[in-house]
Amino acid sequence: MRFVSVVVLLLSAACAAPTRDLTEEIMPIGNFRLGQLVPRAEAQLAKGPLSRSASREEWMQAIDEAFTARFSRFEGGSYYHLGITAGGYVLAKPGIPFIAAPKSILIFTVIVVEDHTGKVLTEKPHQITVIERLTGGSILGSGFTRSRAQQMRDLSEQAAKKTEDWLRKQPWFEGPDTIVILPDDAQEHAGQSSSE
């Protein structure tokens, strides 16, 4: 019931800002480099009111693609692992334009693990909620203008962007680099030795 109440409140909220284009210049997040990405969905994944259905596997795939596209760009000196878990969603169905046209929503949590120490940096999973982006079509409700797959992709891309914004506010990525990068000649020597 709590999830349903949250969804009803969010349906009338303003839409999230557009995702920054991934081709723009990359601003590092300290020494962050993506190690493992672990996309999950709760066993009892909550589907909100007025929603199309989507499986746990579909959400995990959408999350994996969006987060990999965003976070694989960073080339900091230490690996960090991200665990992303979808907890609840709404994928809007067609409604009455301007009156009952619902918005699509994704509620998910993030955990961050430091690779070289194995330390879980998040004291508890951090929860984030994203709402579909406002477009000319979504004024009528994305149920009219977008497929279920498009809605999931949009929400997952926004989830990745919101997670990046949140990570930039954390103090975890100011430590020393821990990735050992061999000089070119050492890498060539290692390659020759392994082939002998």
PDB file of C-alpha atoms in Angstrom:
ATOM      1  CA  MET A   1       0.000   0.000   0.000  1.00  0.00           C
ATOM      2  CA  ARG A   2       2.876   2.368   0.739  1.00  0.00           C
ATOM      3  CA  PHE A   3       4.203   1.982  -2.803  1.00  0.00           C
ATOM      4  CA  VAL A   4       0.782   2.743  -4.275  1.00  0.00           C
ATOM      5  CA  SER A   5       0.531   5.908  -2.160  1.00  0.00           C
ATOM      6  CA  VAL A   6       3.966   7.075  -3.308  1.00  0.00           C
ATOM      7  CA  VAL A   7       3.061   6.443  -6.936  1.00  0.00           C
ATOM      8  CA  VAL A   8      -0.208   8.352  -6.687  1.00  0.00           C
ATOM      9  CA  LEU A   9       1.680  11.330  -5.247  1.00  0.00           C
ATOM     10  CA  LEU A  10       4.342  11.190  -7.958  1.00  0.00           C
ATOM     11  CA  LEU A  11       1.882  10.953 -10.828  1.00  0.00           C
ATOM     12  CA  SER A  12       1.135  14.649 -10.490  1.00  0.00           C
ATOM     13  CA  ALA A  13       4.766  15.700  -9.957  1.00  0.00           C
ATOM     14  CA  ALA A  14       6.911  17.526 -12.487  1.00  0.00           C
ATOM     15  CA  CYS A  15       8.932  15.391 -14.872  1.00  0.00           C
ATOM     16  CA  ALA A  16      12.653  14.943 -14.477  1.00  0.00           C
ATOM     17  CA  ALA A  17      15.126  17.006 -16.448  1.00  0.00           C
ATOM     18  CA  PRO A  18      16.442  15.539 -19.720  1.00  0.00           C
ATOM     19  CA  THR A  19      19.438  13.242 -19.555  1.00  0.00           C
ATOM     20  CA  ARG A  20      22.727  14.899 -20.443  1.00  0.00           C
ATOM     21  CA  ASP A  21      23.984  13.764 -23.812  1.00  0.00           C
ATOM     22  CA  LEU A  22      26.509  10.981 -23.407  1.00  0.00           C
ATOM     23  CA  THR A  23      28.697  12.346 -26.186  1.00  0.00           C
ATOM     24  CA  GLU A  24      29.571  15.515 -24.256  1.00  0.00           C
ATOM     25  CA  GLU A  25      32.954  15.942 -22.598  1.00  0.00           C
ATOM     26  CA  ILE A  26      33.346  13.594 -19.641  1.00  0.00           C
ATOM     27  CA  MET A  27      33.934  15.157 -16.238  1.00  0.00           C
ATOM     28  CA  PRO A  28      35.617  12.576 -13.966  1.00  0.00           C
ATOM     29  CA  ILE A  29      34.003  11.461 -10.705  1.00  0.00           C
ATOM     30  CA  GLY A  30      37.244  11.569  -8.758  1.00  0.00           C
ATOM     31  CA  ASN A  31      39.047   8.236  -9.082  1.00  0.00           C
ATOM     32  CA  PHE A  32      35.858   6.336 -10.010  1.00  0.00           C
ATOM     33  CA  ARG A  33      36.034   3.587 -12.608  1.00  0.00           C
ATOM     34  CA  LEU A  34      33.242   1.058 -12.999  1.00  0.00           C
ATOM     35  CA  GLY A  35      34.181  -2.415 -11.837  1.00  0.00           C
ATOM     36  CA  GLN A  36      31.191  -4.748 -11.780  1.00  0.00           C
ATOM     37  CA  LEU A  37      27.643  -3.628 -12.437  1.00  0.00           C
ATOM     38  CA  VAL A  38      25.043  -5.840 -10.775  1.00  0.00           C
ATOM     39  CA  PRO A  39      21.498  -5.094 -11.989  1.00  0.00           C
ATOM     40  CA  ARG A  40      18.720  -6.705  -9.952  1.00  0.00           C
ATOM     41  CA  ALA A  41      14.991  -6.485  -9.385  1.00  0.00           C
ATOM     42  CA  GLU A  42      13.148  -7.302  -6.197  1.00  0.00           C
ATOM     43  CA  ALA A  43      11.594 -10.758  -6.104  1.00  0.00           C
ATOM     44  CA  GLN A  44       8.283  -9.040  -5.369  1.00  0.00           C
ATOM     45  CA  LEU A  45       8.768  -6.209  -7.858  1.00  0.00           C
ATOM     46  CA  ALA A  46       5.915  -3.763  -7.199  1.00  0.00           C
ATOM     47  CA  LYS A  47       3.793  -2.674 -10.149  1.00  0.00           C
ATOM     48  CA  GLY A  48       1.901   0.549  -9.526  1.00  0.00           C
ATOM     49  CA  PRO A  49      -1.627   1.456 -10.568  1.00  0.00           C
ATOM     50  CA  LEU A  50      -2.468   2.104 -14.237  1.00  0.00           C
ATOM     51  CA  SER A  51       0.678   0.280 -15.323  1.00  0.00           C
ATOM     52  CA  ARG A  52       1.692  -1.996 -18.119  1.00  0.00           C
ATOM     53  CA  SER A  53       3.531  -5.129 -17.007  1.00  0.00           C
ATOM     54  CA  ALA A  54       7.259  -5.819 -17.272  1.00  0.00           C
ATOM     55  CA  SER A  55       9.256  -8.758 -15.972  1.00  0.00           C
ATOM     56  CA  ARG A  56      12.172  -8.649 -13.565  1.00  0.00           C
ATOM     57  CA  GLU A  57      14.448  -9.855 -16.371  1.00  0.00           C
ATOM     58  CA  GLU A  58      13.326  -7.023 -18.660  1.00  0.00           C
ATOM     59  CA  TRP A  59      14.056  -4.429 -16.001  1.00  0.00           C
ATOM     60  CA  MET A  60      17.468  -5.923 -15.269  1.00  0.00           C
ATOM     61  CA  GLN A  61      18.376  -5.806 -18.963  1.00  0.00           C
ATOM     62  CA  ALA A  62      17.207  -2.196 -19.359  1.00  0.00           C
ATOM     63  CA  ILE A  63      19.128  -1.125 -16.253  1.00  0.00           C
ATOM     64  CA  ASP A  64      22.256  -2.998 -17.334  1.00  0.00           C
ATOM     65  CA  GLU A  65      22.290  -1.317 -20.754  1.00  0.00           C
ATOM     66  CA  ALA A  66      21.667   2.209 -19.460  1.00  0.00           C
ATOM     67  CA  PHE A  67      24.133   2.063 -16.568  1.00  0.00           C
ATOM     68  CA  THR A  68      26.849   0.414 -18.659  1.00  0.00           C
ATOM     69  CA  ALA A  69      26.507   3.095 -21.338  1.00  0.00           C
ATOM     70  CA  ARG A  70      26.872   5.895 -18.776  1.00  0.00           C
ATOM     71  CA  PHE A  71      29.408   4.561 -16.296  1.00  0.00           C
ATOM     72  CA  SER A  72      31.775   2.690 -18.597  1.00  0.00           C
ATOM     73  CA  ARG A  73      32.952   6.130 -19.833  1.00  0.00           C
ATOM     74  CA  PHE A  74      34.783   6.946 -16.599  1.00  0.00           C
ATOM     75  CA  GLU A  75      38.474   6.035 -16.424  1.00  0.00           C
ATOM     76  CA  GLY A  76      39.485   6.894 -12.874  1.00  0.00           C
ATOM     77  CA  GLY A  77      42.246   5.083 -11.018  1.00  0.00           C
ATOM     78  CA  SER A  78      40.163   2.853  -8.718  1.00  0.00           C
ATOM     79  CA  TYR A  79      37.425   0.329  -9.356  1.00  0.00           C
ATOM     80  CA  TYR A  80      34.025   0.612  -7.692  1.00  0.00           C
ATOM     81  CA  HIS A  81      31.149  -1.843  -8.041  1.00  0.00           C
ATOM     82  CA  LEU A  82      27.519  -0.721  -8.368  1.00  0.00           C
ATOM     83  CA  GLY A  83      24.503  -2.741  -7.318  1.00  0.00           C
ATOM     84  CA  ILE A  84      21.256  -1.413  -8.812  1.00  0.00           C
ATOM     85  CA  THR A  85      17.935  -2.911  -7.695  1.00  0.00           C
ATOM     86  CA  ALA A  86      14.556  -2.040  -9.200  1.00  0.00           C
ATOM     87  CA  GLY A  87      11.917  -1.982  -6.474  1.00  0.00           C
ATOM     88  CA  GLY A  88       8.768  -0.657  -8.133  1.00  0.00           C
ATOM     89  CA  TYR A  89       7.524   0.891 -11.340  1.00  0.00           C
ATOM     90  CA  VAL A  90       4.703   2.340 -13.370  1.00  0.00           C
ATOM     91  CA  LEU A  91       4.690   2.020 -17.168  1.00  0.00           C
ATOM     92  CA  ALA A  92       1.892   4.319 -18.193  1.00  0.00           C
ATOM     93  CA  LYS A  93      -1.101   3.020 -20.100  1.00  0.00           C
ATOM     94  CA  PRO A  94      -3.192   5.284 -22.335  1.00  0.00           C
ATOM     95  CA  GLY A  95      -5.410   7.536 -20.237  1.00  0.00           C
ATOM     96  CA  ILE A  96      -7.551  10.611 -20.696  1.00  0.00           C
ATOM     97  CA  PRO A  97      -5.289  13.398 -22.064  1.00  0.00           C
ATOM     98  CA  PHE A  98      -4.543  16.254 -19.620  1.00  0.00           C
ATOM     99  CA  ILE A  99      -6.751  14.675 -16.926  1.00  0.00           C
ATOM    100  CA  ALA A 100      -5.807  11.087 -16.215  1.00  0.00           C
ATOM    101  CA  ALA A 101      -2.784  10.535 -18.453  1.00  0.00           C
ATOM    102  CA  PRO A 102      -0.370   8.819 -16.025  1.00  0.00           C
ATOM    103  CA  LYS A 103       3.397   9.245 -15.906  1.00  0.00           C
ATOM    104  CA  SER A 104       5.884   6.373 -15.956  1.00  0.00           C
ATOM    105  CA  ILE A 105       7.944   5.938 -12.789  1.00  0.00           C
ATOM    106  CA  LEU A 106      10.863   3.804 -11.582  1.00  0.00           C
ATOM    107  CA  ILE A 107      11.883   3.418  -7.940  1.00  0.00           C
ATOM    108  CA  PHE A 108      15.287   1.785  -7.384  1.00  0.00           C
ATOM    109  CA  THR A 109      18.154   1.535  -4.910  1.00  0.00           C
ATOM    110  CA  VAL A 110      21.935   1.826  -5.281  1.00  0.00           C
ATOM    111  CA  ILE A 111      24.788   0.298  -3.313  1.00  0.00           C
ATOM    112  CA  VAL A 112      28.467   1.101  -3.904  1.00  0.00           C
ATOM    113  CA  VAL A 113      31.363  -1.229  -3.075  1.00  0.00           C
ATOM    114  CA  GLU A 114      35.026  -0.233  -3.124  1.00  0.00           C
ATOM    115  CA  ASP A 115      36.953  -2.906  -5.018  1.00  0.00           C
ATOM    116  CA  HIS A 116      40.379  -2.851  -3.394  1.00  0.00           C
ATOM    117  CA  THR A 117      39.037  -2.970   0.171  1.00  0.00           C
ATOM    118  CA  GLY A 118      35.726  -4.760  -0.404  1.00  0.00           C
ATOM    119  CA  LYS A 119      34.065  -2.104   1.750  1.00  0.00           C
ATOM    120  CA  VAL A 120      30.384  -1.343   1.193  1.00  0.00           C
ATOM    121  CA  LEU A 121      30.365   2.461   1.098  1.00  0.00           C
ATOM    122  CA  THR A 122      26.597   2.875   1.347  1.00  0.00           C
ATOM    123  CA  GLU A 123      25.478   2.344   4.948  1.00  0.00           C
ATOM    124  CA  LYS A 124      22.136   1.265   3.519  1.00  0.00           C
ATOM    125  CA  PRO A 125      20.877   1.100  -0.081  1.00  0.00           C
ATOM    126  CA  HIS A 126      20.206   4.619  -1.370  1.00  0.00           C
ATOM    127  CA  GLN A 127      16.733   4.970  -2.885  1.00  0.00           C
ATOM    128  CA  ILE A 128      16.077   7.128  -5.960  1.00  0.00           C
ATOM    129  CA  THR A 129      12.849   7.769  -7.874  1.00  0.00           C
ATOM    130  CA  VAL A 130      12.687   8.909 -11.492  1.00  0.00           C
ATOM    131  CA  ILE A 131       9.696  10.058 -13.552  1.00  0.00           C
ATOM    132  CA  GLU A 132       9.460   9.992 -17.335  1.00  0.00           C
ATOM    133  CA  ARG A 133      10.837  12.988 -19.173  1.00  0.00           C
ATOM    134  CA  LEU A 134       8.403  15.601 -20.400  1.00  0.00           C
ATOM    135  CA  THR A 135       8.076  15.624 -24.177  1.00  0.00           C
ATOM    136  CA  GLY A 136       5.427  16.834 -26.581  1.00  0.00           C
ATOM    137  CA  GLY A 137       4.098  13.296 -26.585  1.00  0.00           C
ATOM    138  CA  SER A 138       4.151  12.714 -22.841  1.00  0.00           C
ATOM    139  CA  ILE A 139       1.918  15.724 -22.229  1.00  0.00           C
ATOM    140  CA  LEU A 140      -0.729  13.301 -23.459  1.00  0.00           C
ATOM    141  CA  GLY A 141       0.806  10.513 -21.415  1.00  0.00           C
ATOM    142  CA  SER A 142       3.532   8.251 -22.759  1.00  0.00           C
ATOM    143  CA  GLY A 143       1.028   5.421 -22.890  1.00  0.00           C
ATOM    144  CA  PHE A 144      -0.250   7.058 -26.074  1.00  0.00           C
ATOM    145  CA  THR A 145       3.088   7.737 -27.732  1.00  0.00           C
ATOM    146  CA  ARG A 146       5.682   5.239 -26.485  1.00  0.00           C
ATOM    147  CA  SER A 147       6.029   1.500 -26.405  1.00  0.00           C
ATOM    148  CA  ARG A 148       6.677  -0.341 -23.162  1.00  0.00           C
ATOM    149  CA  ALA A 149      10.323  -0.852 -24.188  1.00  0.00           C
ATOM    150  CA  GLN A 150      10.761   2.869 -24.885  1.00  0.00           C
ATOM    151  CA  GLN A 151       9.325   3.754 -21.494  1.00  0.00           C
ATOM    152  CA  MET A 152      11.673   1.331 -19.746  1.00  0.00           C
ATOM    153  CA  ARG A 153      14.687   2.632 -21.681  1.00  0.00           C
ATOM    154  CA  ASP A 154      13.830   6.249 -20.827  1.00  0.00           C
ATOM    155  CA  LEU A 155      13.420   5.492 -17.131  1.00  0.00           C
ATOM    156  CA  SER A 156      16.610   3.421 -16.997  1.00  0.00           C
ATOM    157  CA  GLU A 157      18.616   6.177 -18.704  1.00  0.00           C
ATOM    158  CA  GLN A 158      17.276   8.702 -16.226  1.00  0.00           C
ATOM    159  CA  ALA A 159      18.070   6.315 -13.373  1.00  0.00           C
ATOM    160  CA  ALA A 160      21.688   6.145 -14.523  1.00  0.00           C
ATOM    161  CA  LYS A 161      21.900   9.944 -14.785  1.00  0.00           C
ATOM    162  CA  LYS A 162      20.340  10.446 -11.341  1.00  0.00           C
ATOM    163  CA  THR A 163      22.804   7.941  -9.919  1.00  0.00           C
ATOM    164  CA  GLU A 164      25.726   9.814 -11.481  1.00  0.00           C
ATOM    165  CA  ASP A 165      24.451  13.087 -10.000  1.00  0.00           C
ATOM    166  CA  TRP A 166      24.210  11.443  -6.580  1.00  0.00           C
ATOM    167  CA  LEU A 167      27.669   9.851  -6.797  1.00  0.00           C
ATOM    168  CA  ARG A 168      29.205  13.249  -7.585  1.00  0.00           C
ATOM    169  CA  LYS A 169      28.020  14.493  -4.178  1.00  0.00           C
ATOM    170  CA  GLN A 170      29.704  11.679  -2.247  1.00  0.00           C
ATOM    171  CA  PRO A 171      33.179  11.884  -0.623  1.00  0.00           C
ATOM    172  CA  TRP A 172      34.265   8.368  -1.600  1.00  0.00           C
ATOM    173  CA  PHE A 173      36.211   9.055  -4.779  1.00  0.00           C
ATOM    174  CA  GLU A 174      39.030  11.256  -3.497  1.00  0.00           C
ATOM    175  CA  GLY A 175      41.351   8.452  -2.416  1.00  0.00           C
ATOM    176  CA  PRO A 176      44.507   7.119  -4.076  1.00  0.00           C
ATOM    177  CA  ASP A 177      44.482   5.285  -7.392  1.00  0.00           C
ATOM    178  CA  THR A 178      44.706   1.522  -6.909  1.00  0.00           C
ATOM    179  CA  ILE A 179      44.731   0.226 -10.490  1.00  0.00           C
ATOM    180  CA  VAL A 180      48.181  -0.914 -11.591  1.00  0.00           C
ATOM    181  CA  ILE A 181      48.754   0.172 -15.194  1.00  0.00           C
ATOM    182  CA  LEU A 182      51.876  -1.294 -16.753  1.00  0.00           C
ATOM    183  CA  PRO A 183      54.078   0.784 -19.050  1.00  0.00           C
ATOM    184  CA  ASP A 184      53.768  -0.085 -22.736  1.00  0.00           C
ATOM    185  CA  ASP A 185      57.076  -1.957 -22.856  1.00  0.00           C
ATOM    186  CA  ALA A 186      56.173  -4.001 -19.775  1.00  0.00           C
ATOM    187  CA  GLN A 187      52.808  -4.913 -21.310  1.00  0.00           C
ATOM    188  CA  GLU A 188      54.525  -6.024 -24.525  1.00  0.00           C
ATOM    189  CA  HIS A 189      57.014  -8.127 -22.536  1.00  0.00           C
ATOM    190  CA  ALA A 190      54.179  -9.727 -20.566  1.00  0.00           C
ATOM    191  CA  GLY A 191      52.357 -10.528 -23.798  1.00  0.00           C
ATOM    192  CA  GLN A 192      55.464 -12.145 -25.306  1.00  0.00           C
ATOM    193  CA  SER A 193      56.102 -14.216 -22.194  1.00  0.00           C
ATOM    194  CA  SER A 194      52.538 -15.550 -22.131  1.00  0.00           C
ATOM    195  CA  SER A 195      52.770 -16.619 -25.783  1.00  0.00           C
ATOM    196  CA  GLU A 196      56.004 -18.554 -25.362  1.00  0.00           C
TER     197      GLU A 196
END
